[in-house]
mmCIF file of C-alpha atoms and ligand atoms in Angstrom:
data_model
loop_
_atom_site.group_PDB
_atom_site.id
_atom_site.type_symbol
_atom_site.label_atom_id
_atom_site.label_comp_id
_atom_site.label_asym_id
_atom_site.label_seq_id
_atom_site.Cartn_x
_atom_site.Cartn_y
_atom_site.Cartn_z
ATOM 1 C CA UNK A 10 5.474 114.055 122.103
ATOM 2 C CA UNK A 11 6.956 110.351 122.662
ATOM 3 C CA UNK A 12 5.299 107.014 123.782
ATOM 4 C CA UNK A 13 7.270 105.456 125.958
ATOM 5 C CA UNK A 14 6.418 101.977 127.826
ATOM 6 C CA UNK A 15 7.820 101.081 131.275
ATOM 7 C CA UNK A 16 8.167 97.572 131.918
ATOM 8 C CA UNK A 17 8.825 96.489 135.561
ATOM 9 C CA UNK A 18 9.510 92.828 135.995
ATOM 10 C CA UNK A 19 10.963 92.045 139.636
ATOM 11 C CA UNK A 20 8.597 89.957 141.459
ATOM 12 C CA UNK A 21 9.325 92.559 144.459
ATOM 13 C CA UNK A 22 7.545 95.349 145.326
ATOM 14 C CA UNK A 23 8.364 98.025 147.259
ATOM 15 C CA UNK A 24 11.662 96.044 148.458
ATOM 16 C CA UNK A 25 13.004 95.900 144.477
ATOM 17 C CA UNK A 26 15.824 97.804 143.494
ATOM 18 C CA UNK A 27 14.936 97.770 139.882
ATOM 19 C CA UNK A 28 11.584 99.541 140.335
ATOM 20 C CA UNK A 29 13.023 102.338 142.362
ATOM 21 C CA UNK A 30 15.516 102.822 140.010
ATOM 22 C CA UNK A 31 13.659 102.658 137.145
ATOM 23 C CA UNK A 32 10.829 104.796 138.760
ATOM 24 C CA UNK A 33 13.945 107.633 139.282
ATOM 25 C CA UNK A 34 14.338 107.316 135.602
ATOM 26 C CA UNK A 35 10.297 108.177 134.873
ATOM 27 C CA UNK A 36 9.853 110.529 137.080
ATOM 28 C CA UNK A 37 13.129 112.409 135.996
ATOM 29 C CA UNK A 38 11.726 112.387 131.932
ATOM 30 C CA UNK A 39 8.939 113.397 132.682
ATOM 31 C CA UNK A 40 9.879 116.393 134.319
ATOM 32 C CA UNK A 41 12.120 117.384 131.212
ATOM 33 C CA UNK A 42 9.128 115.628 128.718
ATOM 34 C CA UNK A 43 6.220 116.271 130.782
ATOM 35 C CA UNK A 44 4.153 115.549 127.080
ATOM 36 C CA UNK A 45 5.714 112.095 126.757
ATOM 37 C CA UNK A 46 2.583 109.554 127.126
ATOM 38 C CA UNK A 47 3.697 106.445 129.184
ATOM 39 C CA UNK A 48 2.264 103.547 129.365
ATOM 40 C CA UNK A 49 3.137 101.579 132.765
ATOM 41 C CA UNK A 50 2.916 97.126 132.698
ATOM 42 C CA UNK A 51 3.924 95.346 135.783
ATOM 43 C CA UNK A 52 4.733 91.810 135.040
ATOM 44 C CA UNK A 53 4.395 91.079 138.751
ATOM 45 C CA UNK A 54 0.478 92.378 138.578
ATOM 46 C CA UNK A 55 -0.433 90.568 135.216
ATOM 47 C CA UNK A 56 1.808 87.930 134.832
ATOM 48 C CA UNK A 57 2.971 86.989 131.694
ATOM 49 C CA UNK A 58 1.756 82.876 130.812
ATOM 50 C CA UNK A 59 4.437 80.873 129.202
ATOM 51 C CA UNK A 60 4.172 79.875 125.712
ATOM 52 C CA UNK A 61 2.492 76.116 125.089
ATOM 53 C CA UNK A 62 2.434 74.173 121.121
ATOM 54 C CA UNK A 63 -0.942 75.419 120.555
ATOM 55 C CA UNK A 64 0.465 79.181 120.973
ATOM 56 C CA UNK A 65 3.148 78.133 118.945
ATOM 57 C CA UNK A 66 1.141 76.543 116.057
ATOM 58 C CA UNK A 67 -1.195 79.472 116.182
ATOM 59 C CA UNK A 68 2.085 82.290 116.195
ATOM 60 C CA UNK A 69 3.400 80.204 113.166
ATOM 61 C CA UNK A 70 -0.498 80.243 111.042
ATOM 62 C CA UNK A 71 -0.780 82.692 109.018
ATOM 63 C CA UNK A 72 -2.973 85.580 110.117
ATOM 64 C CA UNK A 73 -6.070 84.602 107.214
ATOM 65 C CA UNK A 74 -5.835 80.998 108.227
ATOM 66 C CA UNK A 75 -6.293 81.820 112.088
ATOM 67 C CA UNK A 76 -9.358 79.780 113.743
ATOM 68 C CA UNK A 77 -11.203 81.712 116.461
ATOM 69 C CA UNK A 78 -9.142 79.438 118.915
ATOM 70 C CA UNK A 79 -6.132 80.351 117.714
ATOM 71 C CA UNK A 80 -6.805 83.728 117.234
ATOM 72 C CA UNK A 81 -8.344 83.508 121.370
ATOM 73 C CA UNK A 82 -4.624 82.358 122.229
ATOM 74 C CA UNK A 83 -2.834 84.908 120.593
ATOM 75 C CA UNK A 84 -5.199 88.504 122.098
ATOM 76 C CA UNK A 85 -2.537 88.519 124.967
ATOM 77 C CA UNK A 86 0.570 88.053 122.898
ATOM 78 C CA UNK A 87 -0.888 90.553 120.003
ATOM 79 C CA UNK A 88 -1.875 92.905 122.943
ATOM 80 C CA UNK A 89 1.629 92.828 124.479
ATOM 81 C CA UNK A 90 2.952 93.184 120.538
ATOM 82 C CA UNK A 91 0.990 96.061 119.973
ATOM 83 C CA UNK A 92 2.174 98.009 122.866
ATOM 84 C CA UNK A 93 5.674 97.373 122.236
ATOM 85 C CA UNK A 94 5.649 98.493 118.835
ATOM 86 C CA UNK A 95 3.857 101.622 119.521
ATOM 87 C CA UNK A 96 6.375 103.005 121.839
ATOM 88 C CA UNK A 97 9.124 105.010 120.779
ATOM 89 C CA UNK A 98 10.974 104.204 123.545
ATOM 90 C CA UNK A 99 11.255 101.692 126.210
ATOM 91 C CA UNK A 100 12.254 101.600 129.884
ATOM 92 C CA UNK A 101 12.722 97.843 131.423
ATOM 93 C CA UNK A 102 13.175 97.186 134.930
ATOM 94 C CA UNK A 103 15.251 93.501 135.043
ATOM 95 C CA UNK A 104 16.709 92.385 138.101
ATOM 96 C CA UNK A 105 19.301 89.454 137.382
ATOM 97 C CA UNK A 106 18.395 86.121 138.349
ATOM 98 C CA UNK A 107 20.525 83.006 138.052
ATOM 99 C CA UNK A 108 22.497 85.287 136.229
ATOM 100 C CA UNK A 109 20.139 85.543 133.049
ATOM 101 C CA UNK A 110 16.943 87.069 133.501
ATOM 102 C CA UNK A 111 13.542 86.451 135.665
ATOM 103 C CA UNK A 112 11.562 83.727 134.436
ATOM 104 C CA UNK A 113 8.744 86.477 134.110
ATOM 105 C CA UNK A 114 10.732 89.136 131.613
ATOM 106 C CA UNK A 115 11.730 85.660 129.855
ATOM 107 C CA UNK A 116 8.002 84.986 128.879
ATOM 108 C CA UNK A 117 7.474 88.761 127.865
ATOM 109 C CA UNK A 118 10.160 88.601 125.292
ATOM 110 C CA UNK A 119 8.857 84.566 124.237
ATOM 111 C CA UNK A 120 5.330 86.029 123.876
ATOM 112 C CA UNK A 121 6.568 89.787 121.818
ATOM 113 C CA UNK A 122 8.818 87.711 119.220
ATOM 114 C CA UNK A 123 6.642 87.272 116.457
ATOM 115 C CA UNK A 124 7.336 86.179 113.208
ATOM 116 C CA UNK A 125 4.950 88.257 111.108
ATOM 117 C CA UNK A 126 4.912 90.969 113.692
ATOM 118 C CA UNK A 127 8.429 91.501 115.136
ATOM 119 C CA UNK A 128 10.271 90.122 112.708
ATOM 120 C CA UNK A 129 10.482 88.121 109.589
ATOM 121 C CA UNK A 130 11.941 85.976 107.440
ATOM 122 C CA UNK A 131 13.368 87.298 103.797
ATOM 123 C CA UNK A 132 15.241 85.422 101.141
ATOM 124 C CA UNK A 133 16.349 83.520 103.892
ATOM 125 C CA UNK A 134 17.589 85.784 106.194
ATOM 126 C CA UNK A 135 15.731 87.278 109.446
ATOM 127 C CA UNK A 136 14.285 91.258 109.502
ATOM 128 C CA UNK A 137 13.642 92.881 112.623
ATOM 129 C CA UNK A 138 9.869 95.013 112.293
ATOM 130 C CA UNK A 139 10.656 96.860 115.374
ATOM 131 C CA UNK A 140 13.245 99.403 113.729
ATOM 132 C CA UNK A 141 13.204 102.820 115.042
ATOM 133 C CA UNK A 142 12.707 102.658 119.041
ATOM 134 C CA UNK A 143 15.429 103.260 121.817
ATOM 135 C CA UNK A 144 15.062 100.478 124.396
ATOM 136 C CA UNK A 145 16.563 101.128 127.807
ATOM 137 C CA UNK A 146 17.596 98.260 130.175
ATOM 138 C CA UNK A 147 17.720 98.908 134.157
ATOM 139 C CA UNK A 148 19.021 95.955 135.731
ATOM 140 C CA UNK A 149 19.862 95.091 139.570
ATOM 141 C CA UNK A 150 22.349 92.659 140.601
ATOM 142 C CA UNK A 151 23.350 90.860 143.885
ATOM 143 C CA UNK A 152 27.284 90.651 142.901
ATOM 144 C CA UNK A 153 29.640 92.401 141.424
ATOM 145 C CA UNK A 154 31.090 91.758 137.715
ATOM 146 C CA UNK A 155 34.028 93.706 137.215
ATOM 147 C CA UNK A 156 37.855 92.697 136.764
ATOM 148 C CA UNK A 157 38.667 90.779 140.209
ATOM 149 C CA UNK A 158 35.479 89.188 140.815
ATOM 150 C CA UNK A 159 34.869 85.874 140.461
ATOM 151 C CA UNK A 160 32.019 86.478 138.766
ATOM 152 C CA UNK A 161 33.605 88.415 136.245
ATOM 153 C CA UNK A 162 32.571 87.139 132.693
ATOM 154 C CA UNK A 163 29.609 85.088 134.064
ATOM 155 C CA UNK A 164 27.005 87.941 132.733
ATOM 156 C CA UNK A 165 24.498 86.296 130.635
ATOM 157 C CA UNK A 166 21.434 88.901 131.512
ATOM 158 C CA UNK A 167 22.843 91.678 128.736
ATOM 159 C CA UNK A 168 23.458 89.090 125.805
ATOM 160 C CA UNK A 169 20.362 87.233 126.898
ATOM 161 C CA UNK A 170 18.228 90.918 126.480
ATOM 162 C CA UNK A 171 20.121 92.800 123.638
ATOM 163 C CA UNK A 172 20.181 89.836 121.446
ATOM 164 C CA UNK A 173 16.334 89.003 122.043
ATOM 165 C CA UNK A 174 15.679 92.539 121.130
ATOM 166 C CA UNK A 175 18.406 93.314 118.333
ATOM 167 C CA UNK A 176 16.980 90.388 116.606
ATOM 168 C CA UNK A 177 13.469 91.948 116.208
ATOM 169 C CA UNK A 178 14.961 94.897 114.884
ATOM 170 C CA UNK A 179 15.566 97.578 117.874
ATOM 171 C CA UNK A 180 19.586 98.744 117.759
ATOM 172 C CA UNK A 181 19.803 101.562 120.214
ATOM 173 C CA UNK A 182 19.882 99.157 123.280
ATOM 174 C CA UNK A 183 21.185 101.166 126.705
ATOM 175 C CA UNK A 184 22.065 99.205 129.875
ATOM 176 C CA UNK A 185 22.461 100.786 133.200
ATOM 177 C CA UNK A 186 23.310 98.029 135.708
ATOM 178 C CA UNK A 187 23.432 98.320 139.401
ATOM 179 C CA UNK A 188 25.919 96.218 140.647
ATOM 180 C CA UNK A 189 26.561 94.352 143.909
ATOM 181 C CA UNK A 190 23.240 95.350 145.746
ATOM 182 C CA UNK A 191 23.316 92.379 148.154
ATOM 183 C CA UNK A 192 27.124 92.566 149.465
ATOM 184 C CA UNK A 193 26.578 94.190 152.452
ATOM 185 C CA UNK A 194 25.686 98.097 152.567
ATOM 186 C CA UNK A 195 29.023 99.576 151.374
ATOM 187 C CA UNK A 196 28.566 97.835 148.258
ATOM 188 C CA UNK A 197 25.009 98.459 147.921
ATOM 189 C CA UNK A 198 25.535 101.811 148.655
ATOM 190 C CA UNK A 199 28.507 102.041 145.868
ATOM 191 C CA UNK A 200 25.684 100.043 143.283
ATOM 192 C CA UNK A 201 22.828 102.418 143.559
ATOM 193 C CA UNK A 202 24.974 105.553 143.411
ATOM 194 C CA UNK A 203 26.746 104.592 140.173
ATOM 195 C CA UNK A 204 23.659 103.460 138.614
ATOM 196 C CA UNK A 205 21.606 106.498 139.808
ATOM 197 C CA UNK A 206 24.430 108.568 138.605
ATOM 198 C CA UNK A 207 24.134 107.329 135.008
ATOM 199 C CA UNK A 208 20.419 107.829 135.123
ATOM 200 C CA UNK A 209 20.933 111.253 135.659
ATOM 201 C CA UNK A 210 23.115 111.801 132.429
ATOM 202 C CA UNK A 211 20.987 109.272 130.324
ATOM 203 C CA UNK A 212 17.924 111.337 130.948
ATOM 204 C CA UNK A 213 19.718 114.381 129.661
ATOM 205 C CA UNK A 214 21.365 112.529 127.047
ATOM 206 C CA UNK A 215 18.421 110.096 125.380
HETATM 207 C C1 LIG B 5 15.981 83.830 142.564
HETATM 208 C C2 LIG B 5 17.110 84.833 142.622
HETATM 209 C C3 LIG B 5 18.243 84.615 141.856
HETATM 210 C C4 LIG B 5 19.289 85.548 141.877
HETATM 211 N N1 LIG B 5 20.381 85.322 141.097
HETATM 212 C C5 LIG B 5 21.366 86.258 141.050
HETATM 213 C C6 LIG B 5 22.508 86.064 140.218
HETATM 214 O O1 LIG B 5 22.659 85.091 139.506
HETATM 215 N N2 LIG B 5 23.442 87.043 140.193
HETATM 216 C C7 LIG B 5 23.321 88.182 140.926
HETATM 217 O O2 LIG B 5 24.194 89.050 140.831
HETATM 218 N N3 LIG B 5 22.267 88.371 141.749
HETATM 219 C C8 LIG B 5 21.287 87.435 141.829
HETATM 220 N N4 LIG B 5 20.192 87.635 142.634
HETATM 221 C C9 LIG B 5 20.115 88.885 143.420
HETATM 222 C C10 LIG B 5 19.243 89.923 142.741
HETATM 223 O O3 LIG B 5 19.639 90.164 141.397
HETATM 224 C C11 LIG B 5 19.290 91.223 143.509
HETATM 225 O O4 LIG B 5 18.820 91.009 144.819
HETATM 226 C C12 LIG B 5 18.459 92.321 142.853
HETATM 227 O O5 LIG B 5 18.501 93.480 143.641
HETATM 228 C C13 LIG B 5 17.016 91.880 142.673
HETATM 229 O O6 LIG B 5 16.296 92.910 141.992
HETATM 230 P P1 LIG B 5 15.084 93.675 142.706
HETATM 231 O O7 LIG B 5 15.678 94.340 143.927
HETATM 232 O O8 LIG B 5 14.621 94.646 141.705
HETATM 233 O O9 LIG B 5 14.057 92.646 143.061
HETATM 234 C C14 LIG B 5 19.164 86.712 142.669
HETATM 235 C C15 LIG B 5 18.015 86.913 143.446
HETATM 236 C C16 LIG B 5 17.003 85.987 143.433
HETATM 237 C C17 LIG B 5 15.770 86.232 144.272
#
């Protein structure tokens, strides 16, 4: 029996792309894992605040020397820590925005890097604490990115996610990115198939 955490982050609802394809991903597990305990966050429900310099000084002060205040500022971010590092694997809906990530998914991954909890430093050099886990990225896209487009190369949503997560330690990072969903319905069409396609064989597969 696995935990696995779903994160959906597109500030859409039923309209998002991401969720439904990331939902097709859940409900396909759990038919194969039907033990598998999920736990479900919507960053669109409960969003995620941004980090301020008192969160900062607090995430840097070590745990003995917390004040109450400090420690008050931190519940969320430990919460959100705690979770991550229980699951065994992870399922993140991402849609790509400005061709990065959602401001949203960008204050999840500000307020789960923590020195001390997700990573640290030794003799210098940074250790990832979140070894072990297989991390899953579903991501929707308006355009297209492959040779001929003129958006080819302009990707910085996959670099922007595996290195925020490689660097607290998780290296079996899995994108499956649906491509082109907003040029016109042929492409769309052409998007969601691929991408459900590989969902099929991941689920198998992971
Ligand atoms: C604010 C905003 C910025 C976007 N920026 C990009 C972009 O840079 N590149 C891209 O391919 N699509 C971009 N899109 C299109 C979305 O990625 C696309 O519509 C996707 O399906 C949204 O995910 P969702 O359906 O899960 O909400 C943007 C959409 C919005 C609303």
């Amino acid at each position: 029996m696995a935990s696995i955490l779903h994160i959906d982050s597109s500030p859409r609802g039923d309209r998002s792309k991401s969720r439904k394809l990331a939902k097709e991903f859940i409900a396909a597990w759990q038919d194969l894992h039907p033990d598998d305990v999920i736990t479900y966050r919507d960053l669109r429900q409960t969003p995620v605040p941004h980090v301020t310099e008192d969160w900062i000084a607090a995430s840097f002060t070590a745990p003995e020397a917390l004040t109450s205040e400090m420690a008050e500022l931190l519940k969320f971010s430990d919460a959100l820590v705690d979770e991550f590092l229980a699951a065994d694997r992870c399922i993140f809906s991402v849609p790509m925005y400005n061709f990065s990530i959602p401001s949203n998914f960008k204050a999840y991954i500000d307020q789960v890097v923590r020195v001390g909890r997700t990573f640290m430093e030794e003799n210098g050099q940074v250790k990832g604490l979140a070894n072990g886990k297989k991390l899953l990225f579903i991501t929707s896209r308006g355009v297209e990115f492959e040779a001929g487009s003129p958006y080819k190369g302009w990707d910085s949503q996959e670099p922007a996610l595996r290195y925020a997560f490689q660097y607290m330690g998780v290296t079996d990072i899995q994108f499956i990115h649906a491509n082109g969903l907003d040029l016109g319905d042929e492409a769309r069409k052409r998007g969601l198939d691929e991408a459900q396609s590989k969902i099929q064989k991941l689920v198998n597969d992971w």
